[in-house]
Tab-separated table of C-alpha atoms in Angstrom:
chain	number	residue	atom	x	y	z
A	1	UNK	CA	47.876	59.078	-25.006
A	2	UNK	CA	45.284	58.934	-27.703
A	3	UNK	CA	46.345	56.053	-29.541
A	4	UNK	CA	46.256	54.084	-26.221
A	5	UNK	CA	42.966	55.190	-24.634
A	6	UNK	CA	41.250	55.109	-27.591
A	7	UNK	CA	42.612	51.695	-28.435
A	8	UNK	CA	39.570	49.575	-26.551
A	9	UNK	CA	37.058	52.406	-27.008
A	10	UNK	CA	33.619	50.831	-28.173
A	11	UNK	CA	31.860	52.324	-31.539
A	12	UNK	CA	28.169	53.765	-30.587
A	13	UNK	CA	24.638	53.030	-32.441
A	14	UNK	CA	22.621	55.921	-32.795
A	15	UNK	CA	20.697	55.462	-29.231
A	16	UNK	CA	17.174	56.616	-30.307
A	17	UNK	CA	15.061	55.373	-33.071
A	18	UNK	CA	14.685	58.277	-34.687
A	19	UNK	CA	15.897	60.374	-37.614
A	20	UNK	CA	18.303	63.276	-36.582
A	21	UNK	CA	17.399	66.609	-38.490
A	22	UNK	CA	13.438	65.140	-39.091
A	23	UNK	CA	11.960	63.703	-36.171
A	24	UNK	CA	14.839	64.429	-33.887
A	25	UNK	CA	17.882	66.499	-33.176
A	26	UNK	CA	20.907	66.818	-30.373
A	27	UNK	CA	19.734	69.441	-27.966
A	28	UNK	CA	22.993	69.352	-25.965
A	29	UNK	CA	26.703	68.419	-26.386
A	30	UNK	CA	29.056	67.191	-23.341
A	31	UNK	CA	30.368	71.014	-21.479
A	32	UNK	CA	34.338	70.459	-22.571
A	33	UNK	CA	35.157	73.932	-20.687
A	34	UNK	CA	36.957	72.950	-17.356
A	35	UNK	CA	35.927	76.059	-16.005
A	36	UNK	CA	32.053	77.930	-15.302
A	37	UNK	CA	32.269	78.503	-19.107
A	38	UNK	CA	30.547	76.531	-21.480
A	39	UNK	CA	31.821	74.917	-25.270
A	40	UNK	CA	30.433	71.708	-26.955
A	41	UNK	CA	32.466	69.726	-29.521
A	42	UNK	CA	32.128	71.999	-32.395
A	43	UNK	CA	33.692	74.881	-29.910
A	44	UNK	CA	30.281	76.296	-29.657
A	45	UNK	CA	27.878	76.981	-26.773
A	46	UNK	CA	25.156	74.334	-27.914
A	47	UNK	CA	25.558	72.717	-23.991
A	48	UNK	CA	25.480	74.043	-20.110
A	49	UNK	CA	27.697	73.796	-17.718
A	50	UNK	CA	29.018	70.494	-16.533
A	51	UNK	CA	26.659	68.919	-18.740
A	52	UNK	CA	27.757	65.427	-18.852
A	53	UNK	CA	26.498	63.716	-21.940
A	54	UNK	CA	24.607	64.139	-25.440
A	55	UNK	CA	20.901	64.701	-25.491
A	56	UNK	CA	18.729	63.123	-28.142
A	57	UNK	CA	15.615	65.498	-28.065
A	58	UNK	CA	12.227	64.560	-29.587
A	59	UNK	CA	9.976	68.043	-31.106
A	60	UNK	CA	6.896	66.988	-29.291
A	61	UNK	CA	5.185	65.675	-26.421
A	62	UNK	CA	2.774	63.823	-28.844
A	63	UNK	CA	6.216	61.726	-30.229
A	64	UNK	CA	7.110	60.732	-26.609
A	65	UNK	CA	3.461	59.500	-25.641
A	66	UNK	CA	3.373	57.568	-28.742
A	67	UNK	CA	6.413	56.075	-28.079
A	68	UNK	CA	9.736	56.390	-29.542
A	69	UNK	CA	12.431	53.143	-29.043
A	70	UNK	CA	15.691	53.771	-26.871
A	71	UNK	CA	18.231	51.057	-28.036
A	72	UNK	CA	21.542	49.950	-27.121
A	73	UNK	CA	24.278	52.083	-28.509
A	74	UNK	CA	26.678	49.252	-27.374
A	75	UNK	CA	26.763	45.714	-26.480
A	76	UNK	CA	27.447	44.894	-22.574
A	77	UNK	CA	25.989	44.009	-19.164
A	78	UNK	CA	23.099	45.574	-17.507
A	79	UNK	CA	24.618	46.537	-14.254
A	80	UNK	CA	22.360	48.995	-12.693
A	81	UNK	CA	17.931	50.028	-13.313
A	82	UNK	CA	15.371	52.703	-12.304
A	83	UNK	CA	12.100	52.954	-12.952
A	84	UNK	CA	8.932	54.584	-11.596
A	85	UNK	CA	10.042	58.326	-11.788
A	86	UNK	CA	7.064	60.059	-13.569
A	87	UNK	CA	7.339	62.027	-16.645
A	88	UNK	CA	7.411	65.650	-16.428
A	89	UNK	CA	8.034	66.145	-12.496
A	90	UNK	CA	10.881	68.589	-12.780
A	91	UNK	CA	9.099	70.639	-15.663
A	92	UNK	CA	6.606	70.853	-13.040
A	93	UNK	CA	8.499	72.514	-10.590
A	94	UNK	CA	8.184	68.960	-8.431
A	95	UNK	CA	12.104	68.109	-6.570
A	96	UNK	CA	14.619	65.404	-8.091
A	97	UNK	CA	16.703	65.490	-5.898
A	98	UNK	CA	19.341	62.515	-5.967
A	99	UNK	CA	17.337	61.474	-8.403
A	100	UNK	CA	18.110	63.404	-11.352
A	101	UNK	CA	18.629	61.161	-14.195
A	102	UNK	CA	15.277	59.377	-13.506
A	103	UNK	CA	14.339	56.797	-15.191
A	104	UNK	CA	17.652	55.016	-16.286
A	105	UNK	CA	20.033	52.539	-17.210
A	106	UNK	CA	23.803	51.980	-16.893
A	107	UNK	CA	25.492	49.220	-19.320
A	108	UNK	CA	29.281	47.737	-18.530
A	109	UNK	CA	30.954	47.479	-21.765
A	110	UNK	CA	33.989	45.742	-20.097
A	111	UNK	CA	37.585	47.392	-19.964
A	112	UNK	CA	36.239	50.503	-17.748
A	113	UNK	CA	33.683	51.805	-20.835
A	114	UNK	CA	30.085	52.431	-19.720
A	115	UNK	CA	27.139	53.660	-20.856
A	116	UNK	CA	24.381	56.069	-19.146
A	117	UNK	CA	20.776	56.317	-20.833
A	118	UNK	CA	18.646	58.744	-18.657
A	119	UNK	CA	15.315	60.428	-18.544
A	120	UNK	CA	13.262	56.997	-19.862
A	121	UNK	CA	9.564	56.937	-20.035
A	122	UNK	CA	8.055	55.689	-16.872
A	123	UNK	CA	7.196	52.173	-16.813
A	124	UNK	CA	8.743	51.635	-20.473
A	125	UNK	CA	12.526	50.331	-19.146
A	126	UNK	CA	12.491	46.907	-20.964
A	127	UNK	CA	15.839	44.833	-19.148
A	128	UNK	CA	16.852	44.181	-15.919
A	129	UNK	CA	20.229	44.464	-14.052
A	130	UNK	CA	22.415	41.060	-14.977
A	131	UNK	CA	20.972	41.083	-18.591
A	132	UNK	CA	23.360	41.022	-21.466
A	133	UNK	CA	22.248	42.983	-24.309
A	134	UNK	CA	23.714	43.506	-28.253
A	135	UNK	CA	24.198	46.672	-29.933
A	136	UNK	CA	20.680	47.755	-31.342
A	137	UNK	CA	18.714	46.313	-28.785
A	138	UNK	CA	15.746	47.734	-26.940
A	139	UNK	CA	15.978	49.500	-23.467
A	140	UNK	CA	12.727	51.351	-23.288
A	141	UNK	CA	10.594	54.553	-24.389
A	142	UNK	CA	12.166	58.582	-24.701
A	143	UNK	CA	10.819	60.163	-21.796
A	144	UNK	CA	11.001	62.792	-19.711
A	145	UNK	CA	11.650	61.991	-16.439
A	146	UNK	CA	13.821	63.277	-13.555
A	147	UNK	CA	15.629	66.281	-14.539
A	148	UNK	CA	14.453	67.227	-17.510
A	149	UNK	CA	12.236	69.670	-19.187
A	150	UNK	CA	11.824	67.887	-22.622
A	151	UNK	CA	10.931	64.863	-23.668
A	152	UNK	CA	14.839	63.665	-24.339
A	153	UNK	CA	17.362	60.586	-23.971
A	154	UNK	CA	20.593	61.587	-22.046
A	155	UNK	CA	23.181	59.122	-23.257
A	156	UNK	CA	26.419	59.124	-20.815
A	157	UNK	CA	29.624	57.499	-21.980
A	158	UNK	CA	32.472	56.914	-19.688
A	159	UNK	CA	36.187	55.512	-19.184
A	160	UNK	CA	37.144	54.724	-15.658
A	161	UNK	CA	34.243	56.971	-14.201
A	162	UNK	CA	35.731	60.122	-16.691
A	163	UNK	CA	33.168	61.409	-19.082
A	164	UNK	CA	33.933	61.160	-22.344
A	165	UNK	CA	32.661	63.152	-25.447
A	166	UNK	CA	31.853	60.451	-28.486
A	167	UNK	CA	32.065	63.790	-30.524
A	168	UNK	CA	35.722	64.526	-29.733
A	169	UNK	CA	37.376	61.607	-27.485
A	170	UNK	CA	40.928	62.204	-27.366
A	171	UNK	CA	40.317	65.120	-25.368
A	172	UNK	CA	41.781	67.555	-27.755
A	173	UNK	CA	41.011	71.020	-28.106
A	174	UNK	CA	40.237	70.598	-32.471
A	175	UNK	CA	36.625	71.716	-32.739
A	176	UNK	CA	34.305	68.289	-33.996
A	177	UNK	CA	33.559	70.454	-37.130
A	178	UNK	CA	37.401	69.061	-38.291
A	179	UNK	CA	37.861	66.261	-36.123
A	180	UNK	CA	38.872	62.817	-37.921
A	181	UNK	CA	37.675	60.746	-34.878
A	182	UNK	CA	35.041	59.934	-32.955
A	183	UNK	CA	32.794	56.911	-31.759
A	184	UNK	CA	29.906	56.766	-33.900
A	185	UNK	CA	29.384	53.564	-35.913
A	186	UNK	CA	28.048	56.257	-38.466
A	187	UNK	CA	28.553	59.330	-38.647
A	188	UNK	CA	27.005	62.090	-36.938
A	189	UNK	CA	26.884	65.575	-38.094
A	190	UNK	CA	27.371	68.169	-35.543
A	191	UNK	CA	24.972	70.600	-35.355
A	192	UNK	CA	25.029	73.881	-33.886
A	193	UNK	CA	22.262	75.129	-34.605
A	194	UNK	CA	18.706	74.523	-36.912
A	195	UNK	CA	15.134	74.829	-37.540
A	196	UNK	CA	12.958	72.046	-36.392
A	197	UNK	CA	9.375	72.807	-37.793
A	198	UNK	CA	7.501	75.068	-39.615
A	199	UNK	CA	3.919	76.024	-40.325
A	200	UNK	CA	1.460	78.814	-42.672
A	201	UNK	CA	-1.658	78.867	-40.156
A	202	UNK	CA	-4.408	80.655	-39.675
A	203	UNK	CA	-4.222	82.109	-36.244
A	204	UNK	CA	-1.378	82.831	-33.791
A	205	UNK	CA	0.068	80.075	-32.826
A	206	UNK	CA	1.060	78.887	-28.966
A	207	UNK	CA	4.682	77.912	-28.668
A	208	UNK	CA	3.457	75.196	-25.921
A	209	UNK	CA	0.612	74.392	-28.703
A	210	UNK	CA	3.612	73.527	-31.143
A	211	UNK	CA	5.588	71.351	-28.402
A	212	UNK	CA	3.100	69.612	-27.982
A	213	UNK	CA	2.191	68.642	-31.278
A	214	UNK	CA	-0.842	69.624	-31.347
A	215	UNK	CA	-2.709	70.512	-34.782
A	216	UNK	CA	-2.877	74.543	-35.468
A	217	UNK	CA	-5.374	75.319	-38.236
A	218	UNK	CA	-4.628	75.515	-41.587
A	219	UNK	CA	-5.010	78.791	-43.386
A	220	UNK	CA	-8.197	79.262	-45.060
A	221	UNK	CA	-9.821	82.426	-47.102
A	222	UNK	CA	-12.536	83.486	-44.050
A	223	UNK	CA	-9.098	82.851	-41.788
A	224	UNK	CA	-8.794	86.489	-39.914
A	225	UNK	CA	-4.813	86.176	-40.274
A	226	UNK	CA	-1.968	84.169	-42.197
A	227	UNK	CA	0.578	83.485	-40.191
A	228	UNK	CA	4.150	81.668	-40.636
A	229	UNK	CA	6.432	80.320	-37.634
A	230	UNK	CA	8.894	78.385	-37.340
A	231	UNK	CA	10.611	76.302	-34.215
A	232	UNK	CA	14.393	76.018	-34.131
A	233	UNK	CA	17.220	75.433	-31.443
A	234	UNK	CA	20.609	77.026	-30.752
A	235	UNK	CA	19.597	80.271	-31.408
A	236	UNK	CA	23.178	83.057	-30.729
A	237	UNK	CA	23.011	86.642	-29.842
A	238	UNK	CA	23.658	88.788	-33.074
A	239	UNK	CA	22.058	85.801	-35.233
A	240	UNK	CA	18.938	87.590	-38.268
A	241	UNK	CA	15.719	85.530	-38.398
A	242	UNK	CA	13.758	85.818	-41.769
A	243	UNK	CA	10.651	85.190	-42.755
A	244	UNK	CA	8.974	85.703	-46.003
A	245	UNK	CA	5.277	85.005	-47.513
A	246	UNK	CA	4.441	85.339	-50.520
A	247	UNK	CA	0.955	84.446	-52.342
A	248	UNK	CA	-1.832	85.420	-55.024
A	249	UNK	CA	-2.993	88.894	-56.146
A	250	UNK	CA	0.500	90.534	-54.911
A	251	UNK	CA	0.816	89.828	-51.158
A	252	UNK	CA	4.131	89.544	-50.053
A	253	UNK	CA	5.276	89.631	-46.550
A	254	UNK	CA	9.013	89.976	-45.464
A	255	UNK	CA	10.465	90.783	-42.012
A	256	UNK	CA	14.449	89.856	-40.943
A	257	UNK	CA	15.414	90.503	-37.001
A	258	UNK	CA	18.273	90.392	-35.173
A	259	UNK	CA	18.701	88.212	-32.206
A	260	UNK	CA	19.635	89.544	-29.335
A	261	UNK	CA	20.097	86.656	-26.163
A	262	UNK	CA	21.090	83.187	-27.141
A	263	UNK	CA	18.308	80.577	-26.569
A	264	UNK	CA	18.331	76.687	-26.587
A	265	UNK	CA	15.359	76.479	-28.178
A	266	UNK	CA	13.286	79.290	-29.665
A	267	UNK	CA	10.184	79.709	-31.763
A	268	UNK	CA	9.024	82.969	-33.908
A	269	UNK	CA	6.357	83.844	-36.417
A	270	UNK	CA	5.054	86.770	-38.916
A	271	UNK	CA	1.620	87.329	-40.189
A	272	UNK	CA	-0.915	90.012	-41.419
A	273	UNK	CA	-4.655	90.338	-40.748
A	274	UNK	CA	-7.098	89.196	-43.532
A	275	UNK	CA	-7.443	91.646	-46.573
A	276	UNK	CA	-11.144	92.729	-46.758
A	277	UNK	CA	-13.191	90.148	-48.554
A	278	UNK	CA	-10.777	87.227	-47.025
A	279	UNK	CA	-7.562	85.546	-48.353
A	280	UNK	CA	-7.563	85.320	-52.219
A	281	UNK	CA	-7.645	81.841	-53.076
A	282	UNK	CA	-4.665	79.679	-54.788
A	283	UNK	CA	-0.625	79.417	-53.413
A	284	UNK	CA	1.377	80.574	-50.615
A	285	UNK	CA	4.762	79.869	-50.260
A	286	UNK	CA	6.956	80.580	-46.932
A	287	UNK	CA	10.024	80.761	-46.350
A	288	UNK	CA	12.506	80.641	-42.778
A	289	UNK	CA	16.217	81.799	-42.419
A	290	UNK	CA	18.782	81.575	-39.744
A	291	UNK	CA	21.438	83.942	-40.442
A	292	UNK	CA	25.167	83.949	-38.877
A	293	UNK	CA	27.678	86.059	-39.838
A	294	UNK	CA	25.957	87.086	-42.261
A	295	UNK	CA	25.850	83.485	-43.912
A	296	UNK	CA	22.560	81.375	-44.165
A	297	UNK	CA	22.970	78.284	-41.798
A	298	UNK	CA	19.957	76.970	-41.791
A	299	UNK	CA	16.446	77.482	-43.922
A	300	UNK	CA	13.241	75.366	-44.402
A	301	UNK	CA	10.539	76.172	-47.155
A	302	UNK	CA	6.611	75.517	-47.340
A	303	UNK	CA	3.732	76.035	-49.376
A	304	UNK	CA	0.489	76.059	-48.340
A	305	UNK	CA	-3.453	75.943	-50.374
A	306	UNK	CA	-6.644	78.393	-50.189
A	307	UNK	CA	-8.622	76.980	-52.374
């Protein structure tokens, strides 16, 4: 069956102008678990149920109000358009009802493929229905309309109205981790889980502070704290967070915890009241771990001044 659904199947562009792992990162995987269970390509839980499609997800607000390019991740006809649906309704508590992908676009690839690209910027959709558009070509802005509560591009692909997963499309049950086949032009790396930012700052910082993209200030020697977070996604019950700072004159700070409910996205941080007579001028280094199984799966590293 593989070999002969498979055999018209289009290759997909990277949808969002964006770097995955840097600017960018897949929030959610198409829900392969027929059932009320969830499991995402890579037989993990980074998905909900009935979750339909993959979710490019920017880290801040600030990204999607500068404006971040949707493109075509296949050539074909523009065969359906919605605009108008302001950003942000649903993380509002506002209704979508019927209405959920908000702003969006559907693209006939010919031979029953088509493409879904949901949750557009209001007022940023860029073709209209009839248009014929290549591979690489620009649709509009990341937003965050209809139902959605992060600035994100749900891209849809389907085969005779069936969803299918561009992670793991011959429907098998081999985890995307091992699979030889799938439908990106280039390869992308499945991800279960991360760390998206990190920070040394001087005072505690707000997690909706960091989603937005706001500044946070930068550790200084009057500073009345030094503190080190970090933002990450796909966080698993029973997975150890670690953080670590270390700087002049002997101070060293080191916690590890362990996790216990699984999050989608997740921020932490560490810190330690000023020392009297302030922060000692020179280095500070930090340090972030994600721990499963008792294996580091994901760390990021930073060093911050006093001077």
């Amino acid at each position: 069956m593989a070999g002969t659904f498979l055999s018209d199947a289009p290759k997909l562009e990277m949808p969002v102008e964006c770097t995955l792992g840097q600017d960018c990162y897949i929030q959610n995987y198409v829900d392969r678990d027929p059932g009320s269970g969830v499991r995402d390509a890579g037989c993990g839980g980074l998905t909900y149920d009935g979750h339909k499609g993959t979710d490019f997800a920017l880290l801040t607000e600030a990204q999607m109000q500068a404006g971040v390019q949707v493109i075509a991740a296949a050539p074909g006809r523009v065969i359906a358009t919605r605009d108008g649906e302001p950003d942000g309704a649903y993380a509002s508590g506002l209704t979508v009802s019927g209405k959920e992908c908000g702003n969006g676009i559907t693209i006939d690839l010919g031979h029953g493929w088509q493409t879904q690209y949901c949750h557009l910027r209001e007022g940023s959709i860029s073709v209209n229905r009839g248009d014929r558009v290549k591979a690489g070509e620009p649709l509009g802005l990341v937003g965050q309309s209809g139902q959605a509560e992060f600035p994100h591009l749900h891209l849809s692909l389907r085969h005779d109205d069936m969803v299918i997963d561009p992670f793991a499309p011959d429907l098998q049950d081999a985890c995307a981790t091992n699979a030889t086949q799938t439908l990106w032009s280039a390869p992308i790396t499945y991800r279960p889980s991360g760390w998206l930012d990190a920070g040394l700052t001087a005072t505690v910082p707000r997690f909706e502070a960091v989603l937005a993209g706001a500044p946070l200030p930068p550790p200084r020697d009057t500073a009345p704290a030094l503190i080190l977070w970090g933002y990450g996604f796909g966080l698993r019950t029973g997975d150890t967070i670690g953080f670590e700072i270390t700087g002049p004159d002997g101070i060293s700070i080191r916690t590890t915890s362990e996790v216990d409910a699984s999050k989608a996205r997740f921020f932490r941080y560490v810190g330690k009241k000023a020392p009297p007579g302030g922060w000692p001028k020179g280095r500070y280094d930090g340090q972030i771990t994600l721990s499963r199984d008792g294996a580091v799966i994901a760390r990021r590293t930073l060093t911050a001044r006093i001077d």
